[in-house]
Amino acid sequence: MTRVVSQTKAAPADGAAPYLNGGGEQSDPRVLIRAPVLVLNLNYVPVNVCTVRRAVVMVDKGKAELLEQHEGLLHTVSGAVDAPAIIRLVYLVKRPFLPRKLSKKEVFLRDRFTCQYCGKKAQDLTLDHVIPRRQNGAHTWENVVAACSRCNLRKAGHTPAEAKMTLRTAPRAPDPNPYMILQNRTILDAWKPYIPWNLE
Ligand SMILES: [Zn+2]
C-alpha cells in the first residue's frame, strides 16, 4: 500500500513558527526537534501533542506512522530523518482522555465564560453553587455554574427560586472532549484537517 507523506507548506514570514520557515538547511535543528507534533489515535482522533523528538522515537519503534512532516530534515548520528508534524498510533488508545476535574477554570470553560443567570460574558466571574452550600448543595458539576459577581451578590445564599433568578441552562458534567488537548495551543495549518471544529 502506498502512503503519501506530504510536506507542510512554508508558513508566511510574519510571526510564523520558526520550524515552518523555509526548509532544509534553513531549519534550525534545535528548534525543529522541539516542534509540536499532533498525535492521532488509530481512529484519527487527536490524543496528544508531543515533540518531534518523541515522535521520531515512536515512528522508529513502530508505535506510530508518519502522516505529515515538517519541512526540513533532522540530522542524527544515523543520518537524516523526517521531522513528523502528524503521527498516527498503530494501536487504539481506548480511554485516552482523563475525566474532567471539577475546578473553577473548567466550570468557566464549560459555561463559556458566561454568567449563567444574566447571560453576560463577564470578567468578574465567580463560582456559584445553585443550591447553596449552606443549604447542603453539593460541589458537583450539576450544582455549580459561572456567575458574574453582580448576580452572585443578588443570589447570595439563596436558591434560584428564592432569589427569583433563572438558570439559562441546566448544569451538567462536560463531555470528555478529545480536543481539550489542543486548547491554548497554536494549531498548525497541517493539523486542521484532523481538528474538525473551531476551537476559538
Ligand atoms: Zn450575571
mmCIF file with all atom_site columns, C-alpha atoms and ligand atoms in Angstrom:
data_model
loop_
_atom_site.group_PDB
_atom_site.id
_atom_site.type_symbol
_atom_site.label_atom_id
_atom_site.label_alt_id
_atom_site.label_comp_id
_atom_site.label_asym_id
_atom_site.label_entity_id
_atom_site.label_seq_id
_atom_site.pdbx_PDB_ins_code
_atom_site.Cartn_x
_atom_site.Cartn_y
_atom_site.Cartn_z
_atom_site.occupancy
_atom_site.B_iso_or_equiv
_atom_site.pdbx_formal_charge
_atom_site.auth_seq_id
_atom_site.auth_comp_id
_atom_site.auth_asym_id
_atom_site.auth_atom_id
_atom_site.pdbx_PDB_model_num
ATOM   1   C  CA . MET A 1 1   ? 0.000   0.000  0.000  1.00 0.00 ? 1   MET A CA 1
ATOM   2   C  CA . THR A 1 2   ? 1.364   3.369  -0.944 1.00 0.00 ? 2   THR A CA 1
ATOM   3   C  CA . ARG A 1 3   ? 1.316   6.020  1.667  1.00 0.00 ? 3   ARG A CA 1
ATOM   4   C  CA . VAL A 1 4   ? 1.675   9.616  0.622  1.00 0.00 ? 4   VAL A CA 1
ATOM   5   C  CA . VAL A 1 5   ? 3.574   11.773 3.038  1.00 0.00 ? 5   VAL A CA 1
ATOM   6   C  CA . SER A 1 6   ? 3.043   15.388 2.201  1.00 0.00 ? 6   SER A CA 1
ATOM   7   C  CA . GLN A 1 7   ? 5.170   18.238 3.415  1.00 0.00 ? 7   GLN A CA 1
ATOM   8   C  CA . THR A 1 8   ? 3.711   21.194 5.246  1.00 0.00 ? 8   THR A CA 1
ATOM   9   C  CA . LYS A 1 9   ? 3.908   24.370 3.224  1.00 0.00 ? 9   LYS A CA 1
ATOM   10  C  CA . ALA A 1 10  ? 6.276   27.074 4.335  1.00 0.00 ? 10  ALA A CA 1
ATOM   11  C  CA . ALA A 1 11  ? 4.391   29.472 6.567  1.00 0.00 ? 11  ALA A CA 1
ATOM   12  C  CA . PRO A 1 12  ? 4.344   33.226 5.910  1.00 0.00 ? 12  PRO A CA 1
ATOM   13  C  CA . ALA A 1 13  ? 7.338   35.000 7.412  1.00 0.00 ? 13  ALA A CA 1
ATOM   14  C  CA . ASP A 1 14  ? 5.391   37.255 9.752  1.00 0.00 ? 14  ASP A CA 1
ATOM   15  C  CA . GLY A 1 15  ? 5.057   35.676 13.135 1.00 0.00 ? 15  GLY A CA 1
ATOM   16  C  CA . ALA A 1 16  ? 5.367   32.201 11.716 1.00 0.00 ? 16  ALA A CA 1
ATOM   17  C  CA . ALA A 1 17  ? 6.730   29.427 13.827 1.00 0.00 ? 17  ALA A CA 1
ATOM   18  C  CA . PRO A 1 18  ? 10.450  29.084 13.128 1.00 0.00 ? 18  PRO A CA 1
ATOM   19  C  CA . TYR A 1 19  ? 10.203  25.386 12.406 1.00 0.00 ? 19  TYR A CA 1
ATOM   20  C  CA . LEU A 1 20  ? 7.904   26.082 9.498  1.00 0.00 ? 20  LEU A CA 1
ATOM   21  C  CA . ASN A 1 21  ? 10.085  28.693 7.880  1.00 0.00 ? 21  ASN A CA 1
ATOM   22  C  CA . GLY A 1 22  ? 11.830  27.588 4.760  1.00 0.00 ? 22  GLY A CA 1
ATOM   23  C  CA . GLY A 1 23  ? 13.146  24.102 4.585  1.00 0.00 ? 23  GLY A CA 1
ATOM   24  C  CA . GLY A 1 24  ? 16.267  22.027 4.579  1.00 0.00 ? 24  GLY A CA 1
ATOM   25  C  CA . GLU A 1 25  ? 19.351  23.854 5.705  1.00 0.00 ? 25  GLU A CA 1
ATOM   26  C  CA . GLN A 1 26  ? 17.445  26.882 6.967  1.00 0.00 ? 26  GLN A CA 1
ATOM   27  C  CA . SER A 1 27  ? 15.622  24.947 9.658  1.00 0.00 ? 27  SER A CA 1
ATOM   28  C  CA . ASP A 1 28  ? 17.314  25.198 12.997 1.00 0.00 ? 28  ASP A CA 1
ATOM   29  C  CA . PRO A 1 29  ? 17.573  21.585 14.170 1.00 0.00 ? 29  PRO A CA 1
ATOM   30  C  CA . ARG A 1 30  ? 17.431  22.649 17.802 1.00 0.00 ? 30  ARG A CA 1
ATOM   31  C  CA . VAL A 1 31  ? 14.076  24.301 17.135 1.00 0.00 ? 31  VAL A CA 1
ATOM   32  C  CA . LEU A 1 32  ? 12.809  21.521 14.908 1.00 0.00 ? 32  LEU A CA 1
ATOM   33  C  CA . ILE A 1 33  ? 13.491  18.804 17.474 1.00 0.00 ? 33  ILE A CA 1
ATOM   34  C  CA . ARG A 1 34  ? 11.151  20.579 19.907 1.00 0.00 ? 34  ARG A CA 1
ATOM   35  C  CA . ALA A 1 35  ? 8.475   21.445 17.353 1.00 0.00 ? 35  ALA A CA 1
ATOM   36  C  CA . PRO A 1 36  ? 4.975   20.179 18.185 1.00 0.00 ? 36  PRO A CA 1
ATOM   37  C  CA . VAL A 1 37  ? 3.570   17.013 16.649 1.00 0.00 ? 37  VAL A CA 1
ATOM   38  C  CA . LEU A 1 38  ? -0.101  16.107 16.626 1.00 0.00 ? 38  LEU A CA 1
ATOM   39  C  CA . VAL A 1 39  ? -0.600  12.515 17.755 1.00 0.00 ? 39  VAL A CA 1
ATOM   40  C  CA . LEU A 1 40  ? -3.698  10.817 16.355 1.00 0.00 ? 40  LEU A CA 1
ATOM   41  C  CA . ASN A 1 41  ? -5.314  7.705  17.706 1.00 0.00 ? 41  ASN A CA 1
ATOM   42  C  CA . LEU A 1 42  ? -5.686  4.716  15.395 1.00 0.00 ? 42  LEU A CA 1
ATOM   43  C  CA . ASN A 1 43  ? -9.137  6.132  14.560 1.00 0.00 ? 43  ASN A CA 1
ATOM   44  C  CA . TYR A 1 44  ? -7.623  9.526  13.619 1.00 0.00 ? 44  TYR A CA 1
ATOM   45  C  CA . VAL A 1 45  ? -8.952  11.338 16.686 1.00 0.00 ? 45  VAL A CA 1
ATOM   46  C  CA . PRO A 1 46  ? -6.282  13.569 18.261 1.00 0.00 ? 46  PRO A CA 1
ATOM   47  C  CA . VAL A 1 47  ? -4.974  12.153 21.540 1.00 0.00 ? 47  VAL A CA 1
ATOM   48  C  CA . ASN A 1 48  ? -1.940  14.214 22.318 1.00 0.00 ? 48  ASN A CA 1
ATOM   49  C  CA . VAL A 1 49  ? 0.626   16.723 21.229 1.00 0.00 ? 49  VAL A CA 1
ATOM   50  C  CA . CYS A 1 50  ? 4.251   15.714 21.611 1.00 0.00 ? 50  CYS A CA 1
ATOM   51  C  CA . THR A 1 51  ? 7.617   16.940 20.405 1.00 0.00 ? 51  THR A CA 1
ATOM   52  C  CA . VAL A 1 52  ? 9.354   15.956 17.180 1.00 0.00 ? 52  VAL A CA 1
ATOM   53  C  CA . ARG A 1 53  ? 11.968  14.230 19.314 1.00 0.00 ? 53  ARG A CA 1
ATOM   54  C  CA . ARG A 1 54  ? 9.363   11.954 20.899 1.00 0.00 ? 54  ARG A CA 1
ATOM   55  C  CA . ALA A 1 55  ? 7.512   11.385 17.623 1.00 0.00 ? 55  ALA A CA 1
ATOM   56  C  CA . VAL A 1 56  ? 10.661  10.261 15.825 1.00 0.00 ? 56  VAL A CA 1
ATOM   57  C  CA . VAL A 1 57  ? 11.254  7.654  18.526 1.00 0.00 ? 57  VAL A CA 1
ATOM   58  C  CA . MET A 1 58  ? 7.649   6.406  18.283 1.00 0.00 ? 58  MET A CA 1
ATOM   59  C  CA . VAL A 1 59  ? 7.837   6.084  14.500 1.00 0.00 ? 59  VAL A CA 1
ATOM   60  C  CA . ASP A 1 60  ? 11.245  4.434  14.757 1.00 0.00 ? 60  ASP A CA 1
ATOM   61  C  CA . LYS A 1 61  ? 9.902   1.867  17.237 1.00 0.00 ? 61  LYS A CA 1
ATOM   62  C  CA . GLY A 1 62  ? 6.927   1.139  15.012 1.00 0.00 ? 62  GLY A CA 1
ATOM   63  C  CA . LYS A 1 63  ? 4.427   2.522  17.510 1.00 0.00 ? 63  LYS A CA 1
ATOM   64  C  CA . ALA A 1 64  ? 3.193   5.206  15.138 1.00 0.00 ? 64  ALA A CA 1
ATOM   65  C  CA . GLU A 1 65  ? 3.172   6.015  11.470 1.00 0.00 ? 65  GLU A CA 1
ATOM   66  C  CA . LEU A 1 66  ? 4.193   9.288  9.931  1.00 0.00 ? 66  LEU A CA 1
ATOM   67  C  CA . LEU A 1 67  ? 1.292   11.100 8.276  1.00 0.00 ? 67  LEU A CA 1
ATOM   68  C  CA . GLU A 1 68  ? 2.667   14.558 7.717  1.00 0.00 ? 68  GLU A CA 1
ATOM   69  C  CA . GLN A 1 69  ? 6.043   16.144 8.208  1.00 0.00 ? 69  GLN A CA 1
ATOM   70  C  CA . HIS A 1 70  ? 7.565   19.486 8.961  1.00 0.00 ? 70  HIS A CA 1
ATOM   71  C  CA . GLU A 1 71  ? 9.803   20.933 6.319  1.00 0.00 ? 71  GLU A CA 1
ATOM   72  C  CA . GLY A 1 72  ? 13.423  20.162 6.864  1.00 0.00 ? 72  GLY A CA 1
ATOM   73  C  CA . LEU A 1 73  ? 15.226  17.065 7.938  1.00 0.00 ? 73  LEU A CA 1
ATOM   74  C  CA . LEU A 1 74  ? 16.616  16.109 11.286 1.00 0.00 ? 74  LEU A CA 1
ATOM   75  C  CA . HIS A 1 75  ? 20.232  15.130 11.177 1.00 0.00 ? 75  HIS A CA 1
ATOM   76  C  CA . THR A 1 76  ? 21.055  12.344 13.545 1.00 0.00 ? 76  THR A CA 1
ATOM   77  C  CA . VAL A 1 77  ? 24.082  10.141 14.009 1.00 0.00 ? 77  VAL A CA 1
ATOM   78  C  CA . SER A 1 78  ? 22.476  7.562  11.754 1.00 0.00 ? 78  SER A CA 1
ATOM   79  C  CA . GLY A 1 79  ? 21.628  10.050 9.006  1.00 0.00 ? 79  GLY A CA 1
ATOM   80  C  CA . ALA A 1 80  ? 18.833  12.447 8.076  1.00 0.00 ? 80  ALA A CA 1
ATOM   81  C  CA . VAL A 1 81  ? 15.273  11.614 9.147  1.00 0.00 ? 81  VAL A CA 1
ATOM   82  C  CA . ASP A 1 82  ? 11.911  13.233 8.514  1.00 0.00 ? 82  ASP A CA 1
ATOM   83  C  CA . ALA A 1 83  ? 10.576  15.518 11.230 1.00 0.00 ? 83  ALA A CA 1
ATOM   84  C  CA . PRO A 1 84  ? 6.960   14.480 11.843 1.00 0.00 ? 84  PRO A CA 1
ATOM   85  C  CA . ALA A 1 85  ? 4.195   17.084 12.101 1.00 0.00 ? 85  ALA A CA 1
ATOM   86  C  CA . ILE A 1 86  ? 1.408   14.499 12.482 1.00 0.00 ? 86  ILE A CA 1
ATOM   87  C  CA . ILE A 1 87  ? 1.729   10.872 13.515 1.00 0.00 ? 87  ILE A CA 1
ATOM   88  C  CA . ARG A 1 88  ? -0.902  8.198  13.988 1.00 0.00 ? 88  ARG A CA 1
ATOM   89  C  CA . LEU A 1 89  ? -0.703  5.466  16.569 1.00 0.00 ? 89  LEU A CA 1
ATOM   90  C  CA . VAL A 1 90  ? -0.746  1.920  15.185 1.00 0.00 ? 90  VAL A CA 1
ATOM   91  C  CA . TYR A 1 91  ? -2.923  0.807  18.098 1.00 0.00 ? 91  TYR A CA 1
ATOM   92  C  CA . LEU A 1 92  ? -6.126  2.157  19.600 1.00 0.00 ? 92  LEU A CA 1
ATOM   93  C  CA . VAL A 1 93  ? -5.859  4.028  22.872 1.00 0.00 ? 93  VAL A CA 1
ATOM   94  C  CA . LYS A 1 94  ? -9.245  3.203  24.385 1.00 0.00 ? 94  LYS A CA 1
ATOM   95  C  CA . ARG A 1 95  ? -9.582  5.770  27.126 1.00 0.00 ? 95  ARG A CA 1
ATOM   96  C  CA . PRO A 1 96  ? -7.162  8.489  26.227 1.00 0.00 ? 96  PRO A CA 1
ATOM   97  C  CA . PHE A 1 97  ? -8.968  11.300 27.981 1.00 0.00 ? 97  PHE A CA 1
ATOM   98  C  CA . LEU A 1 98  ? -8.806  11.866 31.668 1.00 0.00 ? 98  LEU A CA 1
ATOM   99  C  CA . PRO A 1 99  ? -12.110 12.681 33.332 1.00 0.00 ? 99  PRO A CA 1
ATOM   100 C  CA . ARG A 1 100 ? -12.686 16.391 33.529 1.00 0.00 ? 100 ARG A CA 1
ATOM   101 C  CA . LYS A 1 101 ? -11.834 17.541 37.006 1.00 0.00 ? 101 LYS A CA 1
ATOM   102 C  CA . LEU A 1 102 ? -14.231 19.940 38.620 1.00 0.00 ? 102 LEU A CA 1
ATOM   103 C  CA . SER A 1 103 ? -12.444 23.251 39.031 1.00 0.00 ? 103 SER A CA 1
ATOM   104 C  CA . LYS A 1 104 ? -13.294 26.903 38.694 1.00 0.00 ? 104 LYS A CA 1
ATOM   105 C  CA . LYS A 1 105 ? -11.455 27.083 35.376 1.00 0.00 ? 105 LYS A CA 1
ATOM   106 C  CA . GLU A 1 106 ? -13.237 24.012 33.990 1.00 0.00 ? 106 GLU A CA 1
ATOM   107 C  CA . VAL A 1 107 ? -16.635 25.363 35.023 1.00 0.00 ? 107 VAL A CA 1
ATOM   108 C  CA . PHE A 1 108 ? -15.900 28.695 33.334 1.00 0.00 ? 108 PHE A CA 1
ATOM   109 C  CA . LEU A 1 109 ? -14.816 26.833 30.203 1.00 0.00 ? 109 LEU A CA 1
ATOM   110 C  CA . ARG A 1 110 ? -17.965 24.723 30.228 1.00 0.00 ? 110 ARG A CA 1
ATOM   111 C  CA . ASP A 1 111 ? -20.104 27.827 30.678 1.00 0.00 ? 111 ASP A CA 1
ATOM   112 C  CA . ARG A 1 112 ? -18.103 29.676 28.024 1.00 0.00 ? 112 ARG A CA 1
ATOM   113 C  CA . PHE A 1 113 ? -17.120 32.394 30.478 1.00 0.00 ? 113 PHE A CA 1
ATOM   114 C  CA . THR A 1 114 ? -20.731 33.497 30.541 1.00 0.00 ? 114 THR A CA 1
ATOM   115 C  CA . CYS A 1 115 ? -22.802 34.249 33.629 1.00 0.00 ? 115 CYS A CA 1
ATOM   116 C  CA . GLN A 1 116 ? -25.470 31.546 33.723 1.00 0.00 ? 116 GLN A CA 1
ATOM   117 C  CA . TYR A 1 117 ? -28.033 33.946 35.188 1.00 0.00 ? 117 TYR A CA 1
ATOM   118 C  CA . CYS A 1 118 ? -27.776 37.159 33.178 1.00 0.00 ? 118 CYS A CA 1
ATOM   119 C  CA . GLY A 1 119 ? -26.031 35.627 30.167 1.00 0.00 ? 119 GLY A CA 1
ATOM   120 C  CA . LYS A 1 120 ? -23.282 38.206 30.003 1.00 0.00 ? 120 LYS A CA 1
ATOM   121 C  CA . LYS A 1 121 ? -19.668 37.409 29.319 1.00 0.00 ? 121 LYS A CA 1
ATOM   122 C  CA . ALA A 1 122 ? -18.043 38.738 32.454 1.00 0.00 ? 122 ALA A CA 1
ATOM   123 C  CA . GLN A 1 123 ? -14.507 39.426 33.602 1.00 0.00 ? 123 GLN A CA 1
ATOM   124 C  CA . ASP A 1 124 ? -15.525 39.104 37.233 1.00 0.00 ? 124 ASP A CA 1
ATOM   125 C  CA . LEU A 1 125 ? -16.875 35.559 37.114 1.00 0.00 ? 125 LEU A CA 1
ATOM   126 C  CA . THR A 1 126 ? -17.393 33.642 40.299 1.00 0.00 ? 126 THR A CA 1
ATOM   127 C  CA . LEU A 1 127 ? -18.309 30.074 41.015 1.00 0.00 ? 127 LEU A CA 1
ATOM   128 C  CA . ASP A 1 128 ? -21.900 29.827 42.191 1.00 0.00 ? 128 ASP A CA 1
ATOM   129 C  CA . HIS A 1 129 ? -23.460 26.852 43.940 1.00 0.00 ? 129 HIS A CA 1
ATOM   130 C  CA . VAL A 1 130 ? -27.002 26.676 42.544 1.00 0.00 ? 130 VAL A CA 1
ATOM   131 C  CA . ILE A 1 131 ? -28.291 25.115 45.760 1.00 0.00 ? 131 ILE A CA 1
ATOM   132 C  CA . PRO A 1 132 ? -26.109 26.994 48.230 1.00 0.00 ? 132 PRO A CA 1
ATOM   133 C  CA . ARG A 1 133 ? -23.560 25.126 50.269 1.00 0.00 ? 133 ARG A CA 1
ATOM   134 C  CA . ARG A 1 134 ? -25.272 26.257 53.459 1.00 0.00 ? 134 ARG A CA 1
ATOM   135 C  CA . GLN A 1 135 ? -28.423 24.518 52.196 1.00 0.00 ? 135 GLN A CA 1
ATOM   136 C  CA . ASN A 1 136 ? -26.340 21.397 51.684 1.00 0.00 ? 136 ASN A CA 1
ATOM   137 C  CA . GLY A 1 137 ? -25.849 21.991 47.978 1.00 0.00 ? 137 GLY A CA 1
ATOM   138 C  CA . ALA A 1 138 ? -23.242 19.640 46.571 1.00 0.00 ? 138 ALA A CA 1
ATOM   139 C  CA . HIS A 1 139 ? -19.963 20.636 44.994 1.00 0.00 ? 139 HIS A CA 1
ATOM   140 C  CA . THR A 1 140 ? -20.702 18.772 41.769 1.00 0.00 ? 140 THR A CA 1
ATOM   141 C  CA . TRP A 1 141 ? -20.910 19.603 38.067 1.00 0.00 ? 141 TRP A CA 1
ATOM   142 C  CA . GLU A 1 142 ? -24.695 19.617 38.357 1.00 0.00 ? 142 GLU A CA 1
ATOM   143 C  CA . ASN A 1 143 ? -24.691 22.210 41.124 1.00 0.00 ? 143 ASN A CA 1
ATOM   144 C  CA . VAL A 1 144 ? -22.031 24.720 40.101 1.00 0.00 ? 144 VAL A CA 1
ATOM   145 C  CA . VAL A 1 145 ? -22.232 27.434 37.474 1.00 0.00 ? 145 VAL A CA 1
ATOM   146 C  CA . ALA A 1 146 ? -20.363 30.531 36.432 1.00 0.00 ? 146 ALA A CA 1
ATOM   147 C  CA . ALA A 1 147 ? -21.987 33.708 37.729 1.00 0.00 ? 147 ALA A CA 1
ATOM   148 C  CA . CYS A 1 148 ? -20.917 37.337 37.441 1.00 0.00 ? 148 CYS A CA 1
ATOM   149 C  CA . SER A 1 149 ? -20.279 38.979 40.783 1.00 0.00 ? 149 SER A CA 1
ATOM   150 C  CA . ARG A 1 150 ? -23.414 41.099 40.405 1.00 0.00 ? 150 ARG A CA 1
ATOM   151 C  CA . CYS A 1 151 ? -25.668 38.060 40.001 1.00 0.00 ? 151 CYS A CA 1
ATOM   152 C  CA . ASN A 1 152 ? -23.786 36.183 42.684 1.00 0.00 ? 152 ASN A CA 1
ATOM   153 C  CA . LEU A 1 153 ? -24.333 39.076 45.085 1.00 0.00 ? 153 LEU A CA 1
ATOM   154 C  CA . ARG A 1 154 ? -28.015 39.242 44.223 1.00 0.00 ? 154 ARG A CA 1
ATOM   155 C  CA . LYS A 1 155 ? -28.487 35.497 44.608 1.00 0.00 ? 155 LYS A CA 1
ATOM   156 C  CA . ALA A 1 156 ? -26.422 35.404 47.810 1.00 0.00 ? 156 ALA A CA 1
ATOM   157 C  CA . GLY A 1 157 ? -27.283 32.378 49.953 1.00 0.00 ? 157 GLY A CA 1
ATOM   158 C  CA . HIS A 1 158 ? -30.482 31.536 48.102 1.00 0.00 ? 158 HIS A CA 1
ATOM   159 C  CA . THR A 1 159 ? -31.662 29.021 45.573 1.00 0.00 ? 159 THR A CA 1
ATOM   160 C  CA . PRO A 1 160 ? -32.537 30.453 42.146 1.00 0.00 ? 160 PRO A CA 1
ATOM   161 C  CA . ALA A 1 161 ? -36.239 30.134 43.018 1.00 0.00 ? 161 ALA A CA 1
ATOM   162 C  CA . GLU A 1 162 ? -35.805 32.005 46.296 1.00 0.00 ? 162 GLU A CA 1
ATOM   163 C  CA . ALA A 1 163 ? -33.834 34.731 44.551 1.00 0.00 ? 163 ALA A CA 1
ATOM   164 C  CA . LYS A 1 164 ? -36.299 34.760 41.611 1.00 0.00 ? 164 LYS A CA 1
ATOM   165 C  CA . MET A 1 165 ? -33.495 34.088 39.199 1.00 0.00 ? 165 MET A CA 1
ATOM   166 C  CA . THR A 1 166 ? -33.428 31.655 36.312 1.00 0.00 ? 166 THR A CA 1
ATOM   167 C  CA . LEU A 1 167 ? -30.609 29.481 35.123 1.00 0.00 ? 167 LEU A CA 1
ATOM   168 C  CA . ARG A 1 168 ? -30.114 29.687 31.384 1.00 0.00 ? 168 ARG A CA 1
ATOM   169 C  CA . THR A 1 169 ? -29.072 26.047 31.102 1.00 0.00 ? 169 THR A CA 1
ATOM   170 C  CA . ALA A 1 170 ? -29.168 23.095 33.434 1.00 0.00 ? 170 ALA A CA 1
ATOM   171 C  CA . PRO A 1 171 ? -25.588 22.485 34.546 1.00 0.00 ? 171 PRO A CA 1
ATOM   172 C  CA . ARG A 1 172 ? -24.087 19.101 33.861 1.00 0.00 ? 172 ARG A CA 1
ATOM   173 C  CA . ALA A 1 173 ? -20.727 17.419 33.618 1.00 0.00 ? 173 ALA A CA 1
ATOM   174 C  CA . PRO A 1 174 ? -18.988 18.340 30.373 1.00 0.00 ? 174 PRO A CA 1
ATOM   175 C  CA . ASP A 1 175 ? -18.477 15.642 27.784 1.00 0.00 ? 175 ASP A CA 1
ATOM   176 C  CA . PRO A 1 176 ? -14.981 14.335 27.583 1.00 0.00 ? 176 PRO A CA 1
ATOM   177 C  CA . ASN A 1 177 ? -13.624 16.454 24.789 1.00 0.00 ? 177 ASN A CA 1
ATOM   178 C  CA . PRO A 1 178 ? -10.833 14.949 22.742 1.00 0.00 ? 178 PRO A CA 1
ATOM   179 C  CA . TYR A 1 179 ? -9.891  18.362 21.510 1.00 0.00 ? 179 TYR A CA 1
ATOM   180 C  CA . MET A 1 180 ? -9.175  19.664 25.014 1.00 0.00 ? 180 MET A CA 1
ATOM   181 C  CA . ILE A 1 181 ? -5.570  18.707 24.434 1.00 0.00 ? 181 ILE A CA 1
ATOM   182 C  CA . LEU A 1 182 ? -5.437  21.437 21.820 1.00 0.00 ? 182 LEU A CA 1
ATOM   183 C  CA . GLN A 1 183 ? -6.762  24.247 23.942 1.00 0.00 ? 183 GLN A CA 1
ATOM   184 C  CA . ASN A 1 184 ? -4.389  27.174 24.412 1.00 0.00 ? 184 ASN A CA 1
ATOM   185 C  CA . ARG A 1 185 ? -2.096  25.795 21.740 1.00 0.00 ? 185 ARG A CA 1
ATOM   186 C  CA . THR A 1 186 ? -1.051  27.069 18.378 1.00 0.00 ? 186 THR A CA 1
ATOM   187 C  CA . ILE A 1 187 ? -2.806  24.959 15.791 1.00 0.00 ? 187 ILE A CA 1
ATOM   188 C  CA . LEU A 1 188 ? -0.572  24.276 12.831 1.00 0.00 ? 188 LEU A CA 1
ATOM   189 C  CA . ASP A 1 189 ? -2.221  24.533 9.420  1.00 0.00 ? 189 ASP A CA 1
ATOM   190 C  CA . ALA A 1 190 ? -1.256  20.942 8.708  1.00 0.00 ? 190 ALA A CA 1
ATOM   191 C  CA . TRP A 1 191 ? -3.270  19.785 11.729 1.00 0.00 ? 191 TRP A CA 1
ATOM   192 C  CA . LYS A 1 192 ? -6.523  21.455 10.743 1.00 0.00 ? 192 LYS A CA 1
ATOM   193 C  CA . PRO A 1 193 ? -7.975  18.620 8.635  1.00 0.00 ? 193 PRO A CA 1
ATOM   194 C  CA . TYR A 1 194 ? -7.851  16.469 11.771 1.00 0.00 ? 194 TYR A CA 1
ATOM   195 C  CA . ILE A 1 195 ? -9.485  19.050 14.017 1.00 0.00 ? 195 ILE A CA 1
ATOM   196 C  CA . PRO A 1 196 ? -12.994 19.312 12.626 1.00 0.00 ? 196 PRO A CA 1
ATOM   197 C  CA . TRP A 1 197 ? -14.208 22.155 14.720 1.00 0.00 ? 197 TRP A CA 1
ATOM   198 C  CA . ASN A 1 198 ? -13.402 25.688 15.524 1.00 0.00 ? 198 ASN A CA 1
ATOM   199 C  CA . LEU A 1 199 ? -11.528 25.927 18.790 1.00 0.00 ? 199 LEU A CA 1
ATOM   200 C  CA . GLU A 1 200 ? -11.893 29.665 19.139 1.00 0.00 ? 200 GLU A CA 1
HETATM 201 ZN ZN . ZN  B 2 .   ? -24.783 37.806 35.800 1.00 0.00 ? 1   ZN  B ZN 1
#
